[in-house]
Amino acid sequence: MKHYDFIIVGNGMVGNKFIDYAIKYRHKEEVGKQSKALSFLVLSEESKLAYDRVQLSSYFSNKSAQDLSLASEEEYRKNNIDFVTNCKVLSIHRDDKLISTQCGQQFTYHKLILATGSFPFIPAIKGSKGESIHVYRTLDDLDAIKQSACAASTGVVIGGGLLGLEAANALNNLNLKTTVVEFAPRLMPVQLDKNGSKLLKQKIESLGLSVLLEKNTKEIISGEQSRYRLNFTDGSHLETDMIIFSAGIRPQDKLAASSGLATGERGGIMIDSYCLTSDKSIYAIGECASWQGSTFGLVAPGYQMAKVAFTHAINTLKENIGKTKSSQEEPLEFCGSDMSTKLKLLGVDVASIGDAHGQTENCLCYCFSDETDGIYKKLVISADAKHLIGAVLVGCTKDYGQWLQLYLNQIELPASPERLLFPEFDESSETNASGVHSLPDNAQICSCNDVTKKQIHGCIQSGVHELSVIKQETNAGTGCGGCTQLIGQILTCELEKIGVAVNNHICEHFDYSRQELFDIVKTTRIKTFAQLISDYGHGNGCELCKPVIASILASLWNEPILDKPHLGLQDTNDAFLANMQKDGTYSVVPRIPGGEITPDKLIVIGQVAKDFGLYTKITGGQRIDLFGAQLHELPQIWKRLIDAGFETGHAYGKALRTVKSCVGSTWCRFGVQDSTGMAIYLEQRYRGVRSPHKIKMAVSGCARECAEAQSKDFGVIATEKGWNLYVGGNGGMRPRHADLFATDLNDKTLIQYIDRIMVFYIRTAERLQRTSVWLESLEGGLDYLKEVVIKDKLQLNAEMEDQMKHLVNSYQCEWKNTLQDTKKLKRFNHFINSRAPDPEVVFVDERGQKRPADEKEKAAIKNAATSHLLTTA
Amino acid sequence: MQSQWQEICELDDIYPHSGVCAEVNGRQVAIFRLSENSELRSIENFDPIAKANILSRGIIGERNGKPVVFSPLYKHPYCLDTGVCLEDEGVSVPVYSVKTLEEKILIRVK
Ligand code: SRM
Ligand SMILES: Cc1cc2nc3c(=O)[nH]c(=O)nc-3n(C[C@H](O)[C@H](O)[C@H](O)COP(=O)(O)OP(=O)(O)OC[C@H]3O[C@@H](n4cnc5c(N)ncnc54)[C@H](O)[C@@H]3O)c2cc1C
Ligand code: SF4
Ligand code: FES
């Protein structure tokens, strides 16, 4: 029988979080000490490993099971986490520390972790079991609902709580006429007060859903027009084709209870502050656990429990093997959790904080209700008017982050707390008192991942000034995402303090932002860096301002970047018109517009690669990269390529990279436009245009989107009537789907729009800002961009088009230009005073091509050479 | 003999604000021209962090008014006056004497 240090029962969100901690811990431990690896076994009743249950509903809209997955079999295997799916644990024999599963296996454990979650409660109503009657908890449930919906035109959700409304939304999206049936006199009775619920109900009804309140279902029988009929206790009834029960959840504590573990009065496995159950070898975490009589139906408290339990278990293990206290992890305790929530239900923003119903004795309430715009806000304040104890927001949850922090940290409120209801009218400094800098250091900013303000501070102070990196480093904002805005505010606030954001100067040599410099260069028509820095800057310039100004000069005047006044401004790759590789050699990437290439040209590339012994690879951008060229070989290689009709591909530049295409209507049976032709046209039009960061485009010939246009800065997708234009897509580190900018454009308008957007981006973006980030930080966002580009709000369109025309007309291939100038070519030698190549560049063979030798190989080759010399001598 | 000034190339062979690599007594030496005139610096060409002969091809910047070169591969800044890597003070590269004489660049490598 196999023994494990840890067995985890249940692989829901919380069970998986426990494994995350284990994997992280192992990486940390095993690098240092080589201690014997701990063994883990995961047993899951579901067929899939952990997935994001919180986002479950998006399975109906845009996410696949793959998108939702939180763990992969590969990841588990790689980290030596054993697992069995489709395998329910039936019993625990605590005396032998042994468990038995449904599949007949038995395992023994040192520590057992119960993470069995909850199950949907189905009230004891006659007829509540049957075909097309569902619950809403797992991916399998959703598959079954989808199936039933195919044969249904009406649907009922029993339960008007949080989950019930999500389920109703799903049915509505599946085009069923949907009714929500709630027993209580209002929707979301747990979170919202009467007025908040009323507003929510109005909003939901305006979307075409029906809401029935105060209806108690007595029985479900066969219907006359539809499959079922619900009879209510008040004598009324309702017919429907399918039913989803969403009448609350109950902790899954059966397994624990049957093995004699203590359970709470209202269900749930009893745990202490270390998440230990009544058996000191067994922990319970997540929705199945009951702490001080309460269970927690949200993911954040579950995640906290996972961390607490893991830390405690590891520390006990270490204690057992006699490790000193100092080598232990910081001990943690679970101390309850806040149940405040913010959600978007059926497109309506809803949030509640603390005592939303104002049940605390002598509390004071302030309300604001705007029926035209459908906004309702309520503040519940302590009797002494000093602290926030609860709140409700419907229709607009902008204030949630701020209020939640006031509540969680019990920050003293300004003298007239009602002003919190109208922050936009309140210019006084008092609202600032509720701003992020008034938050105490230990304020928890991200509740999903338990990250404090202090940790975020620390990260910023260590030099990280980008939101995306802060998220990566601290984990904050990577759960529900609800805290992202707040993290952004902390960042701005901190940067202001250290003087970074207050000025957006590009560096110490220019007291201007990139955009301001762009305008200066444009209006003064300055053509060189030397002129600009002497008129508008100070000092000699640096690695930050030089490339920025090189880019601005090129975007405006388009002079060859290796001309004498510009050369010293270029970053390494631009300076040699090639991408430097790890060993100091270069890659060569000829342009292959739209990815279309003739056999003859393919042969040229092959022949050149052969003659110069280059490693060749097809890139992710539909072209061919030749690696391992030495500095002195670049001009010779390019001479051959240019003679054969190739041009530089700008793989080294912050400029247009590739325009990816699919074959489109020319060959493909589905294509509706000539996508390849359009891609080639675009690539040839915009090649060489320098921009704040690289630009990628793609054109697909139909909605199947084989060219992946929606992941590009500019994406074009063919329609029956023309082209749809998308902007702001990004792959890379932080992928972003592009936004739909305009539909069914003809060729001319498409080009016009791209011209304008591109020039506007070049003018207004920060240095090294891709269009995705630019669009997100553009005040007014996509709508504003549309106004500028489509409606000519700034009256700039004619000018922007002229600028693009100039760039298109002044294009020349940088390599061709360079090859014509012997002075420029002189730099393309490893040594200025000798023809020899770099003697330390060494290659070895792999899969029939060369690659750079690593340190060991280099040493071995050197040794062999010297011993060879010795023997021949 | 070894610590004599040796002629390398013309001043004009180096574009202002850029660098070149020269072979001097079997060593690879990076020479930078910091301005339109003859303000020069020289350090070893080998970047001990990236482990490649590339420093001459880095962009020239400034830290606290001192000239630095940013290694092309991992962007480590090396001070051109002292050869010290400003991000890892434990790492440094040798610095060499360089000057011009009648528009020719001379270098002395000990
Ligand atoms: C060669 C190639 C990989 C390959 O073997 O396929 C490649 C190689 C490099 N990529 Fe890439 N990327 C290549 C396609 C991509 C793609 C796919 C695509 O374009 O469809 C992406 C994701 C799409 C996107 O950019 O949105 C991609 C996202 C990145 C990123 C992340 C950008 C971001 O916004 O997060 C970087 C880093 C950066 O630019 O700061 C990067 C940077 C690099 C650099 C320049 C890293 C470096 O500084 O050395 C690599 C050098 C290229 C060289 O030496 O020639 N590469 N890179 C691909 C060249 C395509 C081409 O023909 O030009
Ligand atoms: C539609 C929906 C929307 C939600 N929205 C939010 C939200 O916006 N915010 C929020 O904080 N929370 C939300 N939640 C709640 C959140 O999903 C849960 O709090 C969280 O998933 C709990 O994790 P868990 O690991 O404790 O339980 P679960 O995720 O339920 O995992 C328990 C797992 O254990 C398995 N299991 C049970 N018994 C056994 C056994 N004997 N043997 C083997 N395996 C067993 C189960 O099959 C299950 O896979 C939502 C839930 C749903 C269904
Ligand atoms: S899209 Fe797809 S199948 Fe086709 S022509 Fe383009 S995309 Fe075809
Ligand atoms: S609070 Fe959910 S991600 Fe931070």
mmCIF file of C-alpha atoms and ligand atoms in Angstrom, chain A residues 300 445-451 475-484 487, ligand 4:
data_model
loop_
_atom_site.group_PDB
_atom_site.id
_atom_site.type_symbol
_atom_site.label_atom_id
_atom_site.label_comp_id
_atom_site.label_asym_id
_atom_site.label_seq_id
_atom_site.Cartn_x
_atom_site.Cartn_y
_atom_site.Cartn_z
ATOM 1 C CA ALA A 300 -10.586 34.175 -0.635
ATOM 2 C CA ILE A 445 -5.247 45.074 -0.456
ATOM 3 C CA CYS A 446 -5.770 41.788 -2.246
ATOM 4 C CA SER A 447 -8.000 39.481 -0.307
ATOM 5 C CA CYS A 448 -7.799 36.649 -2.823
ATOM 6 C CA ASN A 449 -4.090 36.259 -2.267
ATOM 7 C CA ASP A 450 -3.702 37.979 1.068
ATOM 8 C CA VAL A 451 -1.353 40.733 -0.019
ATOM 9 C CA ASN A 475 0.452 37.821 -6.722
ATOM 10 C CA ALA A 476 -1.891 40.690 -5.840
ATOM 11 C CA GLY A 477 -4.640 41.174 -8.367
ATOM 12 C CA THR A 478 -4.245 37.746 -9.910
ATOM 13 C CA GLY A 479 -7.389 36.282 -8.357
ATOM 14 C CA CYS A 480 -10.750 37.938 -8.926
ATOM 15 C CA GLY A 481 -9.021 41.102 -10.119
ATOM 16 C CA GLY A 482 -11.193 43.266 -7.886
ATOM 17 C CA CYS A 483 -8.225 44.968 -6.253
ATOM 18 C CA THR A 484 -6.377 45.957 -9.424
ATOM 19 C CA ILE A 487 -2.974 48.542 -6.586
HETATM 20 S S1 FES C 4 -8.788 40.702 -4.319
HETATM 21 FE FE1 FES C 4 -9.101 39.186 -5.845
HETATM 22 S S2 FES C 4 -7.325 39.410 -6.993
HETATM 23 FE FE2 FES C 4 -6.923 40.768 -5.390
#
